[in-house]
PDB file of C-alpha atoms in Angstrom:
ATOM      1  CA  MET R   1      26.080 -23.557   6.033  1.00 38.00           C
ATOM      2  CA  ASN R   2      26.058 -25.470   9.341  1.00 44.00           C
ATOM      3  CA  GLY R   3      22.725 -27.127   8.566  1.00 44.00           C
ATOM      4  CA  GLN R   4      20.844 -23.833   8.801  1.00 45.00           C
ATOM      5  CA  VAL R   5      17.909 -23.086   6.518  1.00 45.00           C
ATOM      6  CA  TYR R   6      17.933 -19.543   5.163  1.00 49.00           C
ATOM      7  CA  LEU R   7      14.539 -18.191   4.164  1.00 65.00           C
ATOM      8  CA  SER R   8      14.098 -15.427   1.612  1.00 85.00           C
ATOM      9  CA  ARG R   9      12.788 -12.146   2.904  1.00 96.00           C
ATOM     10  CA  VAL R  10       9.067 -11.718   2.383  1.00 98.00           C
ATOM     11  CA  SER R  11       6.915  -8.660   1.788  1.00 98.00           C
ATOM     12  CA  ILE R  12       3.261  -7.720   1.447  1.00 98.00           C
ATOM     13  CA  VAL R  13       2.111  -4.854  -0.761  1.00 98.00           C
ATOM     14  CA  THR R  14      -1.539  -3.790  -0.713  1.00 96.00           C
ATOM     15  CA  GLY R  15      -3.128  -2.008  -3.636  1.00 93.00           C
ATOM     16  CA  ALA R  16      -0.556  -3.697  -5.858  1.00 95.00           C
ATOM     17  CA  SER R  17      -2.471  -4.359  -9.072  1.00 94.00           C
ATOM     18  CA  LYS R  18      -1.462  -1.075 -10.684  1.00 89.00           C
ATOM     19  CA  GLY R  19       0.147   2.312 -10.135  1.00 86.00           C
ATOM     20  CA  ILE R  20       2.531   2.922  -7.234  1.00 86.00           C
ATOM     21  CA  GLY R  21       1.739  -0.392  -5.520  1.00 92.00           C
ATOM     22  CA  ARG R  22       2.606  -2.370  -8.636  1.00 94.00           C
ATOM     23  CA  ASP R  23       5.966  -0.671  -9.006  1.00 93.00           C
ATOM     24  CA  ILE R  24       6.752  -1.083  -5.298  1.00 95.00           C
ATOM     25  CA  ALA R  25       6.053  -4.816  -5.583  1.00 97.00           C
ATOM     26  CA  LEU R  26       8.285  -5.132  -8.643  1.00 97.00           C
ATOM     27  CA  ARG R  27      11.071  -3.174  -6.962  1.00 96.00           C
ATOM     28  CA  LEU R  28      10.905  -5.431  -3.902  1.00 97.00           C
ATOM     29  CA  ALA R  29      11.212  -8.430  -6.218  1.00 97.00           C
ATOM     30  CA  ASP R  30      14.245  -6.785  -7.835  1.00 96.00           C
ATOM     31  CA  ASP R  31      15.703  -6.442  -4.338  1.00 96.00           C
ATOM     32  CA  GLY R  32      15.319 -10.181  -3.754  1.00 96.00           C
ATOM     33  CA  LEU R  33      12.071 -10.386  -1.787  1.00 97.00           C
ATOM     34  CA  ASP R  34       9.164 -12.734  -2.353  1.00 98.00           C
ATOM     35  CA  VAL R  35       5.936 -10.754  -2.494  1.00 98.00           C
ATOM     36  CA  THR R  36       2.306 -11.151  -1.525  1.00 99.00           C
ATOM     37  CA  ILE R  37       0.345  -8.729  -3.682  1.00 98.00           C
ATOM     38  CA  ASN R  38      -3.148  -7.605  -2.788  1.00 98.00           C
ATOM     39  CA  SER R  39      -6.060  -5.878  -4.452  1.00 95.00           C
ATOM     40  CA  ARG R  40      -9.816  -6.212  -4.471  1.00 91.00           C
ATOM     41  CA  GLY R  41      -9.655  -8.315  -7.621  1.00 82.00           C
ATOM     42  CA  GLY R  42      -9.140  -8.131 -11.336  1.00 75.00           C
ATOM     43  CA  ARG R  43      -6.869  -9.592 -13.963  1.00 85.00           C
ATOM     44  CA  ASP R  44      -4.174  -6.984 -13.328  1.00 92.00           C
ATOM     45  CA  LEU R  45      -3.091  -8.667 -10.086  1.00 96.00           C
ATOM     46  CA  GLU R  46      -2.177 -11.912 -11.852  1.00 96.00           C
ATOM     47  CA  GLU R  47      -0.212  -9.954 -14.438  1.00 96.00           C
ATOM     48  CA  VAL R  48       1.864  -8.362 -11.677  1.00 97.00           C
ATOM     49  CA  ALA R  49       2.448 -11.817 -10.175  1.00 98.00           C
ATOM     50  CA  LYS R  50       3.754 -13.042 -13.540  1.00 98.00           C
ATOM     51  CA  GLU R  51       6.169 -10.109 -13.685  1.00 98.00           C
ATOM     52  CA  ILE R  52       7.449 -10.903 -10.187  1.00 98.00           C
ATOM     53  CA  ARG R  53       7.977 -14.571 -11.047  1.00 98.00           C
ATOM     54  CA  ALA R  54       9.787 -13.577 -14.236  1.00 98.00           C
ATOM     55  CA  LYS R  55      12.307 -11.851 -11.971  1.00 97.00           C
ATOM     56  CA  GLY R  56      12.968 -15.143 -10.193  1.00 97.00           C
ATOM     57  CA  ARG R  57      10.947 -14.381  -7.063  1.00 98.00           C
ATOM     58  CA  LYS R  58       7.809 -16.019  -5.675  1.00 98.00           C
ATOM     59  CA  ALA R  59       4.471 -14.226  -5.768  1.00 98.00           C
ATOM     60  CA  LEU R  60       1.205 -14.831  -3.936  1.00 98.00           C
ATOM     61  CA  CYS R  61      -2.000 -13.109  -5.050  1.00 98.00           C
ATOM     62  CA  TYR R  62      -4.382 -12.304  -2.205  1.00 98.00           C
ATOM     63  CA  VAL R  63      -7.728 -10.843  -3.229  1.00 97.00           C
ATOM     64  CA  GLY R  64      -9.496  -9.014  -0.430  1.00 96.00           C
ATOM     65  CA  ASP R  65     -10.725  -5.709   0.954  1.00 95.00           C
ATOM     66  CA  VAL R  66      -8.039  -4.432   3.335  1.00 95.00           C
ATOM     67  CA  ALA R  67     -10.626  -2.339   5.170  1.00 94.00           C
ATOM     68  CA  ASP R  68     -11.962  -5.673   6.469  1.00 97.00           C
ATOM     69  CA  GLU R  69     -10.153  -7.041   9.523  1.00 98.00           C
ATOM     70  CA  THR R  70     -10.756 -10.681   8.636  1.00 98.00           C
ATOM     71  CA  ALA R  71      -9.243 -10.136   5.194  1.00 98.00           C
ATOM     72  CA  VAL R  72      -6.103  -8.463   6.541  1.00 98.00           C
ATOM     73  CA  ARG R  73      -5.564 -11.069   9.245  1.00 99.00           C
ATOM     74  CA  GLY R  74      -6.040 -13.773   6.618  1.00 98.00           C
ATOM     75  CA  MET R  75      -3.601 -12.067   4.264  1.00 99.00           C
ATOM     76  CA  VAL R  76      -0.834 -12.081   6.861  1.00 99.00           C
ATOM     77  CA  GLU R  77      -1.602 -15.659   7.921  1.00 99.00           C
ATOM     78  CA  ARG R  78      -1.662 -16.894   4.319  1.00 99.00           C
ATOM     79  CA  THR R  79       1.635 -15.141   3.611  1.00 99.00           C
ATOM     80  CA  VAL R  80       3.317 -16.809   6.573  1.00 98.00           C
ATOM     81  CA  GLU R  81       1.821 -20.199   5.675  1.00 98.00           C
ATOM     82  CA  THR R  82       3.142 -19.842   2.116  1.00 98.00           C
ATOM     83  CA  PHE R  83       6.543 -18.243   2.660  1.00 98.00           C
ATOM     84  CA  GLY R  84       7.308 -18.959   6.311  1.00 97.00           C
ATOM     85  CA  ARG R  85       7.715 -15.389   7.536  1.00 97.00           C
ATOM     86  CA  LEU R  86       6.993 -11.681   6.980  1.00 98.00           C
ATOM     87  CA  ASP R  87       9.671  -8.985   6.854  1.00 98.00           C
ATOM     88  CA  VAL R  88       8.144  -5.999   5.072  1.00 97.00           C
ATOM     89  CA  MET R  89       4.597  -4.635   5.065  1.00 98.00           C
ATOM     90  CA  VAL R  90       3.739  -1.861   2.608  1.00 97.00           C
ATOM     91  CA  ALA R  91       0.225  -0.547   3.324  1.00 94.00           C
ATOM     92  CA  ASN R  92      -0.242   1.181  -0.006  1.00 91.00           C
ATOM     93  CA  ALA R  93      -3.938   0.732  -0.840  1.00 86.00           C
ATOM     94  CA  GLY R  94      -5.874   3.957  -1.193  1.00 81.00           C
ATOM     95  CA  ALA R  95      -8.942   5.442  -2.809  1.00 77.00           C
ATOM     96  CA  PRO R  96      -9.572   9.060  -3.815  1.00 71.00           C
ATOM     97  CA  VAL R  97     -12.637  11.140  -3.064  1.00 70.00           C
ATOM     98  CA  LEU R  98     -13.199  13.437  -6.019  1.00 66.00           C
ATOM     99  CA  ASP R  99     -16.086  15.554  -4.755  1.00 72.00           C
ATOM    100  CA  LYS R 100     -15.684  18.873  -2.981  1.00 70.00           C
ATOM    101  CA  LEU R 101     -16.544  18.736   0.725  1.00 69.00           C
ATOM    102  CA  VAL R 102     -19.843  20.608   0.369  1.00 74.00           C
ATOM    103  CA  GLU R 103     -20.939  18.087  -2.277  1.00 81.00           C
ATOM    104  CA  LEU R 104     -19.502  14.989  -0.619  1.00 80.00           C
ATOM    105  CA  ALA R 105     -21.843  12.184   0.437  1.00 90.00           C
ATOM    106  CA  VAL R 106     -21.189  10.971   3.980  1.00 91.00           C
ATOM    107  CA  GLU R 107     -21.143   7.378   2.729  1.00 91.00           C
ATOM    108  CA  ASP R 108     -18.306   8.239   0.360  1.00 87.00           C
ATOM    109  CA  TRP R 109     -16.405   9.918   3.204  1.00 84.00           C
ATOM    110  CA  ASP R 110     -16.809   6.836   5.402  1.00 89.00           C
ATOM    111  CA  ARG R 111     -15.557   4.556   2.633  1.00 88.00           C
ATOM    112  CA  CYS R 112     -12.575   6.828   2.050  1.00 83.00           C
ATOM    113  CA  ILE R 113     -11.620   6.684   5.732  1.00 85.00           C
ATOM    114  CA  ALA R 114     -12.083   2.908   5.760  1.00 89.00           C
ATOM    115  CA  ILE R 115      -9.786   2.310   2.793  1.00 86.00           C
ATOM    116  CA  ASN R 116      -7.209   5.027   3.430  1.00 85.00           C
ATOM    117  CA  LEU R 117      -6.887   4.875   7.221  1.00 86.00           C
ATOM    118  CA  ARG R 118      -8.604   1.837   8.763  1.00 91.00           C
ATOM    119  CA  SER R 119      -6.882  -0.473   6.274  1.00 92.00           C
ATOM    120  CA  VAL R 120      -3.472   0.944   7.182  1.00 90.00           C
ATOM    121  CA  MET R 121      -4.134   0.455  10.896  1.00 91.00           C
ATOM    122  CA  LEU R 122      -5.122  -3.165  10.245  1.00 96.00           C
ATOM    123  CA  CYS R 123      -2.046  -3.831   8.106  1.00 96.00           C
ATOM    124  CA  TYR R 124       0.186  -2.220  10.730  1.00 94.00           C
ATOM    125  CA  LYS R 125      -1.414  -4.241  13.532  1.00 96.00           C
ATOM    126  CA  TYR R 126      -1.248  -7.716  12.025  1.00 98.00           C
ATOM    127  CA  ALA R 127       2.173  -7.196  10.473  1.00 98.00           C
ATOM    128  CA  ALA R 128       3.501  -5.974  13.817  1.00 97.00           C
ATOM    129  CA  VAL R 129       2.089  -8.982  15.666  1.00 97.00           C
ATOM    130  CA  GLN R 130       3.795 -11.365  13.234  1.00 98.00           C
ATOM    131  CA  MET R 131       7.124  -9.523  13.177  1.00 97.00           C
ATOM    132  CA  VAL R 132       7.306  -9.169  16.953  1.00 97.00           C
ATOM    133  CA  ASN R 133       6.652 -12.910  17.300  1.00 97.00           C
ATOM    134  CA  GLN R 134       9.436 -13.628  14.796  1.00 97.00           C
ATOM    135  CA  GLY R 135      11.828 -11.559  16.921  1.00 96.00           C
ATOM    136  CA  GLU R 136      14.015 -10.513  13.988  1.00 95.00           C
ATOM    137  CA  GLY R 137      12.884  -6.946  13.344  1.00 95.00           C
ATOM    138  CA  GLY R 138      11.162  -5.826  10.181  1.00 96.00           C
ATOM    139  CA  ARG R 139       9.857  -2.910   8.166  1.00 95.00           C
ATOM    140  CA  ILE R 140       6.338  -1.464   8.198  1.00 96.00           C
ATOM    141  CA  ILE R 141       5.560   1.290   5.713  1.00 93.00           C
ATOM    142  CA  GLY R 142       2.419   3.295   4.974  1.00 87.00           C
ATOM    143  CA  GLY R 143       1.655   5.726   2.167  1.00 74.00           C
ATOM    144  CA  PRO R 144       0.131   9.091   3.199  1.00 58.00           C
ATOM    145  CA  GLN R 145      -0.518  11.999   0.470  1.00 52.00           C
ATOM    146  CA  VAL R 146      -9.188  16.609  -2.776  1.00 43.00           C
ATOM    147  CA  CYS R 147     -10.538  16.669   0.888  1.00 46.00           C
ATOM    148  CA  GLY R 148     -11.362  13.273   2.407  1.00 47.00           C
ATOM    149  CA  TYR R 149      -8.335  11.645   0.785  1.00 58.00           C
ATOM    150  CA  SER R 150      -5.916  14.155   2.306  1.00 67.00           C
ATOM    151  CA  ALA R 151      -7.533  13.986   5.744  1.00 69.00           C
ATOM    152  CA  SER R 152      -7.407  10.208   5.899  1.00 67.00           C
ATOM    153  CA  LYS R 153      -3.876  10.053   4.551  1.00 67.00           C
ATOM    154  CA  PHE R 154      -2.545  12.738   6.916  1.00 76.00           C
ATOM    155  CA  ALA R 155      -3.868  10.722   9.849  1.00 80.00           C
ATOM    156  CA  ILE R 156      -1.457   7.952   8.831  1.00 80.00           C
ATOM    157  CA  ARG R 157       1.422  10.209   9.870  1.00 82.00           C
ATOM    158  CA  GLY R 158       0.284  10.282  13.491  1.00 83.00           C
ATOM    159  CA  LEU R 159      -0.496   6.562  13.507  1.00 84.00           C
ATOM    160  CA  THR R 160       2.932   5.778  12.062  1.00 87.00           C
ATOM    161  CA  GLN R 161       4.856   7.950  14.512  1.00 90.00           C
ATOM    162  CA  CYS R 162       3.114   6.415  17.523  1.00 86.00           C
ATOM    163  CA  LEU R 163       3.650   2.855  16.318  1.00 89.00           C
ATOM    164  CA  ALA R 164       7.313   3.584  15.560  1.00 92.00           C
ATOM    165  CA  ILE R 165       7.844   4.474  19.223  1.00 92.00           C
ATOM    166  CA  GLU R 166       5.856   1.453  20.392  1.00 92.00           C
ATOM    167  CA  LEU R 167       7.819  -1.055  18.286  1.00 93.00           C
ATOM    168  CA  ALA R 168      11.326   0.400  18.511  1.00 93.00           C
ATOM    169  CA  ALA R 169      12.310  -2.043  21.251  1.00 93.00           C
ATOM    170  CA  HIS R 170      11.552  -4.923  18.868  1.00 95.00           C
ATOM    171  CA  LYS R 171      13.943  -3.570  16.190  1.00 92.00           C
ATOM    172  CA  LEU R 172      10.983  -2.794  13.953  1.00 93.00           C
ATOM    173  CA  THR R 173      10.929   0.427  11.956  1.00 93.00           C
ATOM    174  CA  VAL R 174       7.674   2.076  10.932  1.00 92.00           C
ATOM    175  CA  ASN R 175       7.775   4.820   8.298  1.00 91.00           C
ATOM    176  CA  THR R 176       5.708   6.523   5.646  1.00 80.00           C
ATOM    177  CA  TYR R 177       6.463   7.475   2.071  1.00 71.00           C
ATOM    178  CA  THR R 178       4.920  10.582   0.521  1.00 63.00           C
ATOM    179  CA  PRO R 179       5.283  10.532  -3.251  1.00 58.00           C
ATOM    180  CA  GLY R 180       3.046  13.491  -4.061  1.00 56.00           C
ATOM    181  CA  VAL R 181       1.128  13.417  -7.341  1.00 55.00           C
ATOM    182  CA  ILE R 182       2.196  10.449  -9.463  1.00 54.00           C
ATOM    183  CA  LEU R 183       0.800   9.703 -12.917  1.00 55.00           C
ATOM    184  CA  THR R 184      -1.138   6.485 -12.295  1.00 56.00           C
ATOM    185  CA  PRO R 185      -4.581   5.172 -13.292  1.00 56.00           C
ATOM    186  CA  MET R 186      -5.896   6.775 -10.077  1.00 53.00           C
ATOM    187  CA  THR R 187      -4.899  10.271 -11.252  1.00 52.00           C
ATOM    188  CA  ASP R 188      -6.005   9.626 -14.831  1.00 53.00           C
ATOM    189  CA  VAL R 189      -9.687  10.184 -14.120  1.00 50.00           C
ATOM    190  CA  GLY R 190     -12.195  12.481 -15.744  1.00 57.00           C
ATOM    191  CA  PRO R 191     -14.019  13.661 -12.589  1.00 58.00           C
ATOM    192  CA  LEU R 192     -10.822  15.064 -11.065  1.00 58.00           C
ATOM    193  CA  ASP R 193     -10.126  17.078 -14.199  1.00 61.00           C
ATOM    194  CA  LYS R 194     -13.758  18.163 -14.354  1.00 63.00           C
ATOM    195  CA  LEU R 195     -13.417  19.805 -10.932  1.00 62.00           C
ATOM    196  CA  TYR R 196     -10.993  22.233 -12.547  1.00 60.00           C
ATOM    197  CA  GLY R 197     -13.069  22.852 -15.642  1.00 60.00           C
ATOM    198  CA  GLY R 198     -11.337  20.832 -18.310  1.00 57.00           C
ATOM    199  CA  THR R 199     -10.500  17.551 -19.917  1.00 54.00           C
ATOM    200  CA  HIS R 200      -7.722  15.182 -18.877  1.00 47.00           C
ATOM    201  CA  GLY R 201      -4.715  17.161 -17.711  1.00 52.00           C
ATOM    202  CA  ALA R 202      -6.669  20.114 -16.309  1.00 55.00           C
ATOM    203  CA  TYR R 203      -6.008  19.038 -12.722  1.00 58.00           C
ATOM    204  CA  THR R 204      -2.268  18.605 -13.162  1.00 56.00           C
ATOM    205  CA  LYS R 205      -2.043  21.976 -14.901  1.00 55.00           C
ATOM    206  CA  HIS R 206      -3.868  23.528 -11.938  1.00 53.00           C
ATOM    207  CA  VAL R 207      -0.947  22.636  -9.641  1.00 53.00           C
ATOM    208  CA  ARG R 208       1.876  25.175  -9.776  1.00 50.00           C
ATOM    209  CA  ASP R 209       5.088  23.979 -11.423  1.00 47.00           C
ATOM    210  CA  SER R 210       3.444  20.651 -12.222  1.00 50.00           C
ATOM    211  CA  SER R 211       5.836  18.073 -13.589  1.00 52.00           C
ATOM    212  CA  PHE R 212       4.669  14.727 -12.314  1.00 50.00           C
ATOM    213  CA  PRO R 213       6.582  11.451 -12.570  1.00 47.00           C
ATOM    214  CA  TYR R 214       5.411   7.904 -13.195  1.00 49.00           C
ATOM    215  CA  PRO R 215       5.625   5.214 -10.450  1.00 51.00           C
ATOM    216  CA  HIS R 216       8.788   3.636 -11.895  1.00 58.00           C
ATOM    217  CA  ASP R 217      10.586   6.985 -11.566  1.00 50.00           C
TER     218      ASP R 217
END
């Protein structure tokens, strides 16, 4: 091996305690990456870390609000301190707004934009800084998809396209994934069904030809 030290590839997944983020983190571990998993707290995050370690990969739990710049910068720094590098950033964290626009509190709108858009910008920024400094390329991925949620998520498309152009010279790719409606704890909520006049399942039935998969699909 000519005395060289080969480091495992390293990823960060935000919003990774459950749902799509959890399954992305587990898939990255299956693909041989060590993973920093993030959420705002809770026992679920440690359970995901145990699953990653059971696959033979390393896991770091980072509790923090990714709408906060200090938290995101610290998450990237802690990842690099722990694993030595960063190769993949998946800005997955998101929060739904369940009220109709005419009934929506401005404070709830602002929080939606902070979690669904500001957090992605911060993850993109600090991951890009680290990957450019490494000089080995990398992958940056964001997840765009009831009113404020769609608006904030659609804005990620423009942010992603601009950053992809900006970072192309550094052999960094920046893309989005758009899974549509996935059956996760986020979609299993009473208020969303109540908007369409029913119990659980009313919302999914409202969508034409609804046949929604689970994250592991």
